[in-house]
CSV table of C-alpha atoms and ligand atoms in Angstrom, one decimal:
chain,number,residue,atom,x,y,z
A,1,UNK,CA,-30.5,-75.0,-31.1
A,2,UNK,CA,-31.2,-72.6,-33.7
A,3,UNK,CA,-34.7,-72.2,-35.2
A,4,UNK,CA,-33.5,-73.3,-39.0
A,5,UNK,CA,-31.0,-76.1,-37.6
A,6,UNK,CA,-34.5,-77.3,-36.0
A,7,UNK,CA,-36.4,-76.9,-38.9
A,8,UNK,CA,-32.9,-78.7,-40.6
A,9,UNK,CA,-33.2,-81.9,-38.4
A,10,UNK,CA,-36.8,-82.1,-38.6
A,11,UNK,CA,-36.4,-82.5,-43.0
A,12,UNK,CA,-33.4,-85.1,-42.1
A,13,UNK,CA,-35.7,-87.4,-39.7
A,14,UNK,CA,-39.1,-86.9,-41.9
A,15,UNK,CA,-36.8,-87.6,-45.6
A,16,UNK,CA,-35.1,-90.8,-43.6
A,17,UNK,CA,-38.5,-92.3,-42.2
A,18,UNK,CA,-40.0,-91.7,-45.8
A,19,UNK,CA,-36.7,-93.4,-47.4
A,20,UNK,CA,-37.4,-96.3,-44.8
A,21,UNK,CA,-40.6,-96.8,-45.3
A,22,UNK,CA,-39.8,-97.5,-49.4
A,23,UNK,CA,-36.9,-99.7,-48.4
A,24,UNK,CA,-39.5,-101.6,-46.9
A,25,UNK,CA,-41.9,-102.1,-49.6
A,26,UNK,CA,-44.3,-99.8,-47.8
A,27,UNK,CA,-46.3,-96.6,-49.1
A,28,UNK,CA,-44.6,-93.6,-48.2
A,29,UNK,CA,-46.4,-91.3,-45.6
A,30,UNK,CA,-49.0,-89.4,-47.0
A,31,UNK,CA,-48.0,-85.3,-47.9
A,32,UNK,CA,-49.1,-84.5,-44.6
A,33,UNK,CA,-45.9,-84.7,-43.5
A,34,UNK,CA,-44.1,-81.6,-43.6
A,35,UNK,CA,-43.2,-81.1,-39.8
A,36,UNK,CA,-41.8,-78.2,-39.5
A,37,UNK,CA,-44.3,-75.5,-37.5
A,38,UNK,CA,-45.7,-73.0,-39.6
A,39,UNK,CA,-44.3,-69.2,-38.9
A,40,UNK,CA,-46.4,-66.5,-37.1
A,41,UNK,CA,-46.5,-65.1,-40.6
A,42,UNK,CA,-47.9,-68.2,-42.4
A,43,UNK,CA,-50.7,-68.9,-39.8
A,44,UNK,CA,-52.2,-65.0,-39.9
A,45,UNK,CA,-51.4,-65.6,-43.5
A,46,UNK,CA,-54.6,-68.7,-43.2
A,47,UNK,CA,-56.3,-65.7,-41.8
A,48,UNK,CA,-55.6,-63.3,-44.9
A,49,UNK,CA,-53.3,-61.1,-42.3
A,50,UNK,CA,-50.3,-60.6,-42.1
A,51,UNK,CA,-48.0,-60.9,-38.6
A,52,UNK,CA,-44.8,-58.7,-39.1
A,53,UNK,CA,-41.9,-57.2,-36.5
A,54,UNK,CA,-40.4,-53.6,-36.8
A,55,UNK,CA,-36.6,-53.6,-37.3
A,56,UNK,CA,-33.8,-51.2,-37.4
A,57,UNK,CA,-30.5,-50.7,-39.4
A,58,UNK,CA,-28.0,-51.2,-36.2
A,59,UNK,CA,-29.8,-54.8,-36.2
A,60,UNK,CA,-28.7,-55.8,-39.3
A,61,UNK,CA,-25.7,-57.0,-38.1
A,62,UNK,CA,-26.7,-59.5,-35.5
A,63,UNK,CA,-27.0,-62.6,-38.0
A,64,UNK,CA,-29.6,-64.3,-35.4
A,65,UNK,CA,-31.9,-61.9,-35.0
A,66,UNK,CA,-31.6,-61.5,-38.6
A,67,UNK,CA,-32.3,-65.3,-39.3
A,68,UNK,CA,-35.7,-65.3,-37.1
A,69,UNK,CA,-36.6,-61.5,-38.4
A,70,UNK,CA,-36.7,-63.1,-42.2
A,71,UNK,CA,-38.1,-66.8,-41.2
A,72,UNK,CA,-40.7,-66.0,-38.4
A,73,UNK,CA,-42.5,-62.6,-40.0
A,74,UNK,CA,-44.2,-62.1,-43.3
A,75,UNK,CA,-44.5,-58.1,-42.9
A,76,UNK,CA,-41.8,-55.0,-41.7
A,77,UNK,CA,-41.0,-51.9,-40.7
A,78,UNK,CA,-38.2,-49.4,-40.7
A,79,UNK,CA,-38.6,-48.5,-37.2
A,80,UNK,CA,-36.2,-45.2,-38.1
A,81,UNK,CA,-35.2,-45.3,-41.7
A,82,UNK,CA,-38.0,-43.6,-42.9
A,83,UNK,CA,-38.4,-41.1,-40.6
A,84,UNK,CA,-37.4,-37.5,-41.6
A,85,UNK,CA,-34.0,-36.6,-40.2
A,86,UNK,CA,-33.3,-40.1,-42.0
A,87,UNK,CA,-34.5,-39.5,-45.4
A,88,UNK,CA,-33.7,-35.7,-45.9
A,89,UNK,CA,-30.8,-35.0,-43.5
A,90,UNK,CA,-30.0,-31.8,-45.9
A,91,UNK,CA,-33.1,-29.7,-47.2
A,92,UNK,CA,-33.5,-31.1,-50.7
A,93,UNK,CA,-30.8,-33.9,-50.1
A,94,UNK,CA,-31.7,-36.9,-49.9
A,95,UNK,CA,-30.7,-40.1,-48.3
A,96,UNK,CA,-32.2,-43.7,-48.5
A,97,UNK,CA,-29.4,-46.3,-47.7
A,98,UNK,CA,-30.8,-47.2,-44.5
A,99,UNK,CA,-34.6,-47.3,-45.7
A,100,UNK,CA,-33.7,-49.3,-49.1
A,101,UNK,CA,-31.4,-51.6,-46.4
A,102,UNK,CA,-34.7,-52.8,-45.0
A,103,UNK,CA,-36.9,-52.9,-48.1
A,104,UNK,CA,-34.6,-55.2,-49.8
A,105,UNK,CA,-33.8,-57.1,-47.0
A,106,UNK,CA,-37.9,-57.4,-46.6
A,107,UNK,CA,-38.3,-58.2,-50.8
A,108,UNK,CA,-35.8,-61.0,-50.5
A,109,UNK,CA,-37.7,-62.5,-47.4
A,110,UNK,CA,-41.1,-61.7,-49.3
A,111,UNK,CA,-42.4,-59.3,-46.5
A,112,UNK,CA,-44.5,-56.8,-47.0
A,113,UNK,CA,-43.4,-53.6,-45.7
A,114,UNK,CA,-45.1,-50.6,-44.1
A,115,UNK,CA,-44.2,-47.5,-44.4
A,116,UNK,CA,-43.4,-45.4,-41.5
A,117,UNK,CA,-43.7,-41.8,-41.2
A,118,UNK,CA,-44.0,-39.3,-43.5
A,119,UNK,CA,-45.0,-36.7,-41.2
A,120,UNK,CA,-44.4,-36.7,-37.4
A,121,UNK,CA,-43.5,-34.1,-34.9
A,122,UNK,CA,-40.4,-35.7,-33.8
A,123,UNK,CA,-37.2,-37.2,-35.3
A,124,UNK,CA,-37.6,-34.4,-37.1
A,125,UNK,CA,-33.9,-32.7,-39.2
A,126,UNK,CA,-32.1,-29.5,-37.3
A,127,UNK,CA,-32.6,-27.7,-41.1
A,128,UNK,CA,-36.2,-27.6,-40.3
A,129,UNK,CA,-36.7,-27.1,-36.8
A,130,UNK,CA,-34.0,-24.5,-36.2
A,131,UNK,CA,-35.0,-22.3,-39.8
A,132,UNK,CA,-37.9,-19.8,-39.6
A,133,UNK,CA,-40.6,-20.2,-42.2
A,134,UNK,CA,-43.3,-18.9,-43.9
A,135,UNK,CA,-46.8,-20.9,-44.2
A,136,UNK,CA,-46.0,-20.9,-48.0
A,137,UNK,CA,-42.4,-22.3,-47.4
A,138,UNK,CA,-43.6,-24.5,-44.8
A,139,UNK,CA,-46.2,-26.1,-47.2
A,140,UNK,CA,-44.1,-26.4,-50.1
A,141,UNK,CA,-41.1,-28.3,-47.8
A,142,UNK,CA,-43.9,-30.7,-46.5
A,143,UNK,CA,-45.5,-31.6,-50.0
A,144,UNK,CA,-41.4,-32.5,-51.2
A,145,UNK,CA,-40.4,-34.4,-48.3
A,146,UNK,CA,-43.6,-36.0,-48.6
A,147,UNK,CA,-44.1,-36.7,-52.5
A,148,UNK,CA,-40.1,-37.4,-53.1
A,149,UNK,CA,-40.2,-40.2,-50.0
A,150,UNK,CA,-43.4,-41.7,-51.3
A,151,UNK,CA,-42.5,-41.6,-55.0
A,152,UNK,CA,-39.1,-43.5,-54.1
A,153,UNK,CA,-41.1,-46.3,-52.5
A,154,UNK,CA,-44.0,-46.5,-55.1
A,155,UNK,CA,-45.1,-50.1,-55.5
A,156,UNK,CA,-42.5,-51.4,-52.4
A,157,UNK,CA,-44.8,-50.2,-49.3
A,158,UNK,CA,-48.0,-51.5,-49.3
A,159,UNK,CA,-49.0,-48.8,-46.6
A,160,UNK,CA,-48.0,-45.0,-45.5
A,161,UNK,CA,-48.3,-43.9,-42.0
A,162,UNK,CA,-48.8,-40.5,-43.6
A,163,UNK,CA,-49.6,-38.5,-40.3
A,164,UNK,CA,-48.0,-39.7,-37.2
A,165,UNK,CA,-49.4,-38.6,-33.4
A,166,UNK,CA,-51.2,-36.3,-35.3
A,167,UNK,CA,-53.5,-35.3,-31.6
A,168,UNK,CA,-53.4,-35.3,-27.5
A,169,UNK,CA,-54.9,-37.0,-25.4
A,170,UNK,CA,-58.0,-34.9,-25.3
A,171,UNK,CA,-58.5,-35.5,-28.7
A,172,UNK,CA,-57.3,-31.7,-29.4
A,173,UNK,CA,-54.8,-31.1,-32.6
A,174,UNK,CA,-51.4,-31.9,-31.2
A,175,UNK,CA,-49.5,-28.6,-31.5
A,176,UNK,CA,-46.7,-29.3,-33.8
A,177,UNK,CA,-44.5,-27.3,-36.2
A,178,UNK,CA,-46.9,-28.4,-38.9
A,179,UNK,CA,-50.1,-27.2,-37.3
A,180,UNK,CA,-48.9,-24.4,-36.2
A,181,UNK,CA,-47.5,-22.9,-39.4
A,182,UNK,CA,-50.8,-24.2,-41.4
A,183,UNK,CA,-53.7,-25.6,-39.5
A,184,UNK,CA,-55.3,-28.8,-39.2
A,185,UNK,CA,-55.8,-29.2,-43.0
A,186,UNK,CA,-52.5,-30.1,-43.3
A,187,UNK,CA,-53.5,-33.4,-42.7
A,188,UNK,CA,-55.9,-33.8,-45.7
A,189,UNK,CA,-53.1,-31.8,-47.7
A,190,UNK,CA,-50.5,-34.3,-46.7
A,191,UNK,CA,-52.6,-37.6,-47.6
A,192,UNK,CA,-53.5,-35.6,-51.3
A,193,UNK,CA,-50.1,-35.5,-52.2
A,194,UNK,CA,-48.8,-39.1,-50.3
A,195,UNK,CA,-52.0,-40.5,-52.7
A,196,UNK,CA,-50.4,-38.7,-56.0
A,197,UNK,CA,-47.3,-39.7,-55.2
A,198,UNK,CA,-48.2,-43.8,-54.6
A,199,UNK,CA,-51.9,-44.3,-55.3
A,200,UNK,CA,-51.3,-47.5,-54.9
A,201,UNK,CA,-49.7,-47.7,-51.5
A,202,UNK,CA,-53.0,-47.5,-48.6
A,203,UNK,CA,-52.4,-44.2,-46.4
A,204,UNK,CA,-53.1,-44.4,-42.6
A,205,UNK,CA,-53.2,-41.8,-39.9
A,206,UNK,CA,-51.8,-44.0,-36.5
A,207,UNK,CA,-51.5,-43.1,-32.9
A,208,UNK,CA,-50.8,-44.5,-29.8
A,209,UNK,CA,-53.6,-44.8,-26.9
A,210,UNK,CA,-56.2,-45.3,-29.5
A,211,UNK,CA,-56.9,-48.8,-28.8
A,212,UNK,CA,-59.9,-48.7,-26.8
A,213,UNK,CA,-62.6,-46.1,-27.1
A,214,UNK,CA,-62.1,-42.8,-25.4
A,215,UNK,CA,-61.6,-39.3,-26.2
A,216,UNK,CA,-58.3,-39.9,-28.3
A,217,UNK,CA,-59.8,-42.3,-30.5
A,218,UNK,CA,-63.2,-41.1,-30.4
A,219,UNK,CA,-61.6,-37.5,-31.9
A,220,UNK,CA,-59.9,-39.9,-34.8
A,221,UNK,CA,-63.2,-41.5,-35.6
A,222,UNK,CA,-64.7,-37.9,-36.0
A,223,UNK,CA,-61.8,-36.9,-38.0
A,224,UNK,CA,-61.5,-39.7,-40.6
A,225,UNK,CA,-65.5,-39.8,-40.9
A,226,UNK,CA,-64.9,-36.0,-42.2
A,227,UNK,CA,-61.7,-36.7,-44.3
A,228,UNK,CA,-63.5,-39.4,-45.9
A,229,UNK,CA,-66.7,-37.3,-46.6
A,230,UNK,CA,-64.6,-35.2,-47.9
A,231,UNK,CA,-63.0,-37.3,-50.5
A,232,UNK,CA,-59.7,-37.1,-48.9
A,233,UNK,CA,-57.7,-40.3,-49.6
A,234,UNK,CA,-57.5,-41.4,-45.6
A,235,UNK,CA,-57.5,-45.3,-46.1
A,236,UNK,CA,-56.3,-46.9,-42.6
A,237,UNK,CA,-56.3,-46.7,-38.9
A,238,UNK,CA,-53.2,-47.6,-37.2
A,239,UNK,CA,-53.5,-48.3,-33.7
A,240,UNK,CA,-49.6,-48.3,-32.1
A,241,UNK,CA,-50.9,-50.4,-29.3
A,242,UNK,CA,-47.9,-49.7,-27.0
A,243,UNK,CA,-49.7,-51.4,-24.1
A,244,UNK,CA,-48.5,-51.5,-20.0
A,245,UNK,CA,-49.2,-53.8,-17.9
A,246,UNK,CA,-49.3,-51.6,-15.0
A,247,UNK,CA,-51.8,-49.6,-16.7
A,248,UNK,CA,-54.8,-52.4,-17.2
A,249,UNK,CA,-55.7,-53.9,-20.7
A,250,UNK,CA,-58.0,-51.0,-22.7
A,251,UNK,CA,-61.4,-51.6,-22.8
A,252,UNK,CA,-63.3,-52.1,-26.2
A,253,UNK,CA,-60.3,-53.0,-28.6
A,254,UNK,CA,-62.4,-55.4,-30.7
A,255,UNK,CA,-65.0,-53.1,-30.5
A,256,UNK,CA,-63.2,-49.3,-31.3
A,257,UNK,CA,-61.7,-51.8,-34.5
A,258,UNK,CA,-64.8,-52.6,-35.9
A,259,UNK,CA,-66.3,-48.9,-35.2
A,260,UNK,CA,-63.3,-47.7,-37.7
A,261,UNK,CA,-64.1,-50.9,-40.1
A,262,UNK,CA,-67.8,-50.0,-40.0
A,263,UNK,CA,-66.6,-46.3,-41.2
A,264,UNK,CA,-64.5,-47.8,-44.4
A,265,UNK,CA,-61.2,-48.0,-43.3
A,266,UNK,CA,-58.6,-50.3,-42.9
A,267,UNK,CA,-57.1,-50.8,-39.5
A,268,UNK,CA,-53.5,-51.8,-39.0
A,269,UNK,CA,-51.8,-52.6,-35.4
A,270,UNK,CA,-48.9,-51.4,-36.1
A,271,UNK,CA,-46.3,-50.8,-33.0
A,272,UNK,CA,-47.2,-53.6,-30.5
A,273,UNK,CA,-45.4,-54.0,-27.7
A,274,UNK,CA,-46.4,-54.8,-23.9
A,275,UNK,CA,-43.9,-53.5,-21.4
A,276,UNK,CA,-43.7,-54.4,-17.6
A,277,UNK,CA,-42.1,-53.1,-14.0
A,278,UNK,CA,-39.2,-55.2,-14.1
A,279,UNK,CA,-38.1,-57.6,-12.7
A,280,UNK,CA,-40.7,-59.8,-15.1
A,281,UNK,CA,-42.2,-62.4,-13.3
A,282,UNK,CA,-43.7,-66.0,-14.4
A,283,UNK,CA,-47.0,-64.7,-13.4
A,284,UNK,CA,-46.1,-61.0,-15.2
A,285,UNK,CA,-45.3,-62.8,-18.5
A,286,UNK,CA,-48.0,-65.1,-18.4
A,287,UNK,CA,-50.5,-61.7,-17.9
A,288,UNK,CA,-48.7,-60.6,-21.1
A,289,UNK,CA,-49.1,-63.3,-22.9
A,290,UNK,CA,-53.0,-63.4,-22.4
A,291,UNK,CA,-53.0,-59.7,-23.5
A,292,UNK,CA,-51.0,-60.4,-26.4
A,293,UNK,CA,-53.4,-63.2,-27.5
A,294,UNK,CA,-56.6,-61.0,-26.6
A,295,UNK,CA,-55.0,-57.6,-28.5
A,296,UNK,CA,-54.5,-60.8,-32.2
A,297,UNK,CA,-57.8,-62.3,-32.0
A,298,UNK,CA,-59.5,-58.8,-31.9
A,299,UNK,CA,-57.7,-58.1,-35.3
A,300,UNK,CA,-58.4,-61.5,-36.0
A,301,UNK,CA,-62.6,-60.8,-35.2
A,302,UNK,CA,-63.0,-57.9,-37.6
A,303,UNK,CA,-62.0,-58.4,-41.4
A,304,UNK,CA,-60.7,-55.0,-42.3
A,305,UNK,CA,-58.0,-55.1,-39.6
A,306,UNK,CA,-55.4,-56.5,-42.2
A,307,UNK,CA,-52.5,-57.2,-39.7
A,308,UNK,CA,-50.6,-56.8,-36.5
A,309,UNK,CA,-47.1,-55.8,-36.3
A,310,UNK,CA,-44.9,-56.1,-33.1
A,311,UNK,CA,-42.3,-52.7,-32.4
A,312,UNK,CA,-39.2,-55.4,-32.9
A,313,UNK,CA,-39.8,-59.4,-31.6
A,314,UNK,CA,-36.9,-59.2,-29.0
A,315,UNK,CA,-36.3,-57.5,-25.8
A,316,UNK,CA,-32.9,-57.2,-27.2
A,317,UNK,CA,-33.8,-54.6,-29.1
A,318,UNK,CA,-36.7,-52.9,-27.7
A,319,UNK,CA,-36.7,-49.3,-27.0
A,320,UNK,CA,-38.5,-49.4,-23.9
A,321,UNK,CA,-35.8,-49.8,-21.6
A,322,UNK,CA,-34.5,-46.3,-22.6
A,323,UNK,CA,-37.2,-44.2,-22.4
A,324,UNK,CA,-39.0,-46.4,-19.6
A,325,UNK,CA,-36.2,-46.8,-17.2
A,326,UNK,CA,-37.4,-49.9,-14.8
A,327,UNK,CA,-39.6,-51.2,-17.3
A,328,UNK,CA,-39.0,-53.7,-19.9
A,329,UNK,CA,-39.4,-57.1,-21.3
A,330,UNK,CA,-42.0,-55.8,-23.6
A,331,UNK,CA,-41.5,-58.0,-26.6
A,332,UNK,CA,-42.3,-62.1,-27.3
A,333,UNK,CA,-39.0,-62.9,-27.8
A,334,UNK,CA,-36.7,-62.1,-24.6
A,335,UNK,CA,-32.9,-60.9,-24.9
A,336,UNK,CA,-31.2,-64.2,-26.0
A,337,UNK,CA,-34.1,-64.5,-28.6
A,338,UNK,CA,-36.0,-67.6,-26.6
A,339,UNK,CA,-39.3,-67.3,-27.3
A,340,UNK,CA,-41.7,-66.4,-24.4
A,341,UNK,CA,-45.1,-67.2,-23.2
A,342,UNK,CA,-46.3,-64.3,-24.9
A,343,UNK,CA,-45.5,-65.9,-28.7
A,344,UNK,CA,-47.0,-69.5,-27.3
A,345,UNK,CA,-49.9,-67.3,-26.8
A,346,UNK,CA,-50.0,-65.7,-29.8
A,347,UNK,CA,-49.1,-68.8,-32.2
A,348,UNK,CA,-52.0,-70.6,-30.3
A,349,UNK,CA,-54.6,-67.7,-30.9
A,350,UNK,CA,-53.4,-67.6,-34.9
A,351,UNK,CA,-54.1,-71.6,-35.0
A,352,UNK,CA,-50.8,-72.6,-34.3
B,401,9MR,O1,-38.5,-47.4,-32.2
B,401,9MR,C1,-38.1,-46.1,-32.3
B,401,9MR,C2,-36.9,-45.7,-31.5
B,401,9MR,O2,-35.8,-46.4,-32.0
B,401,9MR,C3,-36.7,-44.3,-31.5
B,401,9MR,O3,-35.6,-44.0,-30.7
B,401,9MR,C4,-37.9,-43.5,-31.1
B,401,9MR,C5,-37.7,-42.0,-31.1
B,401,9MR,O4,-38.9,-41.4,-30.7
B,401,9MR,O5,-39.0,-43.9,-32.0
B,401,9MR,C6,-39.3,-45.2,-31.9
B,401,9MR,O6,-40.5,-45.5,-32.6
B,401,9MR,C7,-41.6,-44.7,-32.3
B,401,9MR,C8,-42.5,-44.7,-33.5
B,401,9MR,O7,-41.7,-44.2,-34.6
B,401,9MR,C9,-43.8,-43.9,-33.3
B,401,9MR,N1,-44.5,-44.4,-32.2
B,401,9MR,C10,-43.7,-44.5,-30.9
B,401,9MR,C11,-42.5,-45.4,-31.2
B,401,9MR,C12,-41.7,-45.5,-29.9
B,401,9MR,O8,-41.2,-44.3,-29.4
C-alpha cells in the first residue's frame, strides 16, 4: 500500500473512533491523536534540520517516486539541473527549464532547496572546454555563468555549492580548467561574485572524502580559515559523504564537523549515499543502516551542521550502479521504493 493511502486509512479509522466515541456520550480522544508517523523531514525539523533527497528531471515522471520525494523530505537538490552544460548550453544562452522544474516542484512541497554547482570541473558545456581562452576571457565567462545562475535563483536557494571538488586527495588544488587559466584565487573570486549576486543565499565549498579528518579535509580547514580571514564570503562546508562499505566507516565525522563549526561555518551533508558489493545482504544492509544512523546523529551532535541530504532516496535511481559496476543498493529506499533498514535506522536516530 501506498505511503498516502496509509496515511489515508489511518485519518478514516482515527475520524470514525473519535465519531464513536461522541455517539456514545463519551469525550472525544484527546489531540494527541494524529497517527500518522511524522516524515524524515518533520522529525530533523524537531531538531532545527532539515532531512532532504537529491532528484533529477528524468524522475519527474515516475508519479511514486514523486509522491514519497514531496511527502517524506523537507529539502532538495537538482542533482543535474544546475550544473553548467545545463544552465548555459550556448555561451551567453541560457536555459533553466529543468532547474525551475525542481524549484517549483520543491516551493509547492515547501522544501528548501540547495543549490548545486556553480563551478565544477565536470559536466562542464563543449563551448568551454573545446574554445581556447585567455585568463581575462576565462575570468569574465566564470563571473557570468556564475552571477546570471545565482541572480535567477536569488531568494529560491537557501545555499550555493559555489566551488565543487575544488582539491585531490592530497589536499593539493585539483587541476582544473579554472585553476589552470587563473590560480587558486578563483575560488575567493567566485564566492565574491555568487555573494553579490544572492547575498542572501549561504555559499559552500563541498567535496567528497572530507568526512573524517585527513589530508583532504584538513587542506579545506586551512583553506576556509584563510578565506574567512580574508573577508571572503565562504559560509558552509559540504561534506558529499559518498560512503562504501567496503572501505570502513571514516574516522572522526562528528569530530572534523565540529572542527569546521568551531571555525564559523556552516556544514551541510550534502550527497549521502552508502553503496555496497552486490549482492546486498541482510547482514550488509543492516551494516548500512548503523552507518547511516552514526553519519545523522553526528550532524545531529553539532549545531551548525544544518542538515543531511541523501544523493536520491531510492536505489531506483541511484547513480552508483553506473559508474560502480557490481556495487549498488546505496540508498534507504531500495528499487520498488520499500523502505530499508537503513531509513528504520535513520527515523529512529531523528526520534522517530
Ligand atoms: O548524480 C549525478 C549523476 O546523475 C551524474 O551522472 C554525475 C556526473 O558526474 O553527477 C552526479 O552527481 C555528482 C555530484 O554532482 C557531485 N558529487 C558527485 C556526484 C556523483 O557523481
Amino acid at each position: 500500500m501506498s505511503t498516502s493511502r496509509i496515511r489515508t486509512a489511518s485519518r478514516i479509522v482515527a475520524a470514525l473512533s473519535a465519531a464513536s466515541c461522541l455517539a456514545a456520550g463519551l469525550a472525544a480522544a484527546p489531540a494527541a491523536a494524529d497517527p500518522r508517523p511524522r516524515t524524515l523531514g518533520e522529525l530533523a525539523k524537531r531538531h532545527h534540520k532539515y532531512f532532504g533527497s537529491a532528484t533529477d528531471n528524468p524522475e519527474f515522471t515516475d508519479a511514486a517516486y514523486m509522491e514519497l520525494l514531496g511527502s517524506e523530505f523537507g529539502q532538495t537538490t537538482p542533482g543535474n539541473a544546475m550544473k553548467w552544460y545545463a544552465t548555459e548550453p550556448e555561451r551567453g544562452v541560457f536555459d533553466f527549464a529543468a532547474a525551475d522544474e525542481v524549484v517549483s516542484f520543491a516551493k509547492a512541497h515547501h522544501q528548501k532547496v540547495r543549490g548545486h554547482t556553480l563551478v565544477w570541473h565536470s559536466q562542464l558545456p563543449a563551448w568551454l572546454t573545446e574554445g581556447t581562452w585567455t585568463a581575462d576571457e576565462l575570468r569574465a565567462i566564470l563571473k557570468n555563468h556564475i552571477q546570471t545562475v545565482a541572480r535567477h535563483y536569488k531568494g529560491r536557494v537557501i545555499h550555493w555549492d559555489v566551488v565543487n571538488e575544488a582539491l585531490n586527495e592530497d589536499g593539493t588544488y585539483r587541476e582544473s580548467l579554472f585553476y589552470k587559466a587563473l590560480g587558486p584565487g578563483y575560488i575567493a573570486d567566485a564566492l565574491r561574485w555568487a555573494h553579490e549576486a544572492d547575498p542572501h543565499a549561504k555559499l559552500y565549498l563541498n567535496d567528497y572524502n572530507v568526512d573524517g579528518i585527513g589530508p583532504k579535509s584538513d587542506a579545506y580547514y586551512i583553506l576556509i580559515k584563510q578565506l574567512k580571514a580574508d573577508g571572503v564570503p565562504v559560509e558552509g562546508f559540504g561534506l558529499q559523504g559518498h560512503l562504501a562499505l567496503q572501505y570502513g566507516f571514516p574516522a572522526g565525522v562528528q569530530e572534523n564537523i565540529q572542527r569546521f563549526a568551531d571555525l564559523g561555518v556552516d556544514v551541510a551533508i550534502t550527497e549521502l549515499d552508502i553503496r555496497m558489493p552486490l549482492p546486498a545482504t541482510p547482514e550488509k544492509l543492516a551494516t548500512q543502516a548503523t552507518w547511516y544512523a552514526e553519519y545523522v546523529k553526528a550532524c545531529l551532535a553539532v549545531e551548525k551542521c544544518v542538515g543531511v541530504t541523501i544523493w536520491d532516496y531510492t536505489d531506483k535511481y541511484s547513480w552508483i550502479p553506473s559508474v560502480f559496476p557490481g556495487e549498488g543498493a546505496a540508498l534507504p529506499y531500495d528499487e520498488n521504493l520499500r523502505p530499508k533498514p537503513a531509513y528504520q535506522a535513520i527515523r529512529k536516530v531523528l526520534g522517530g
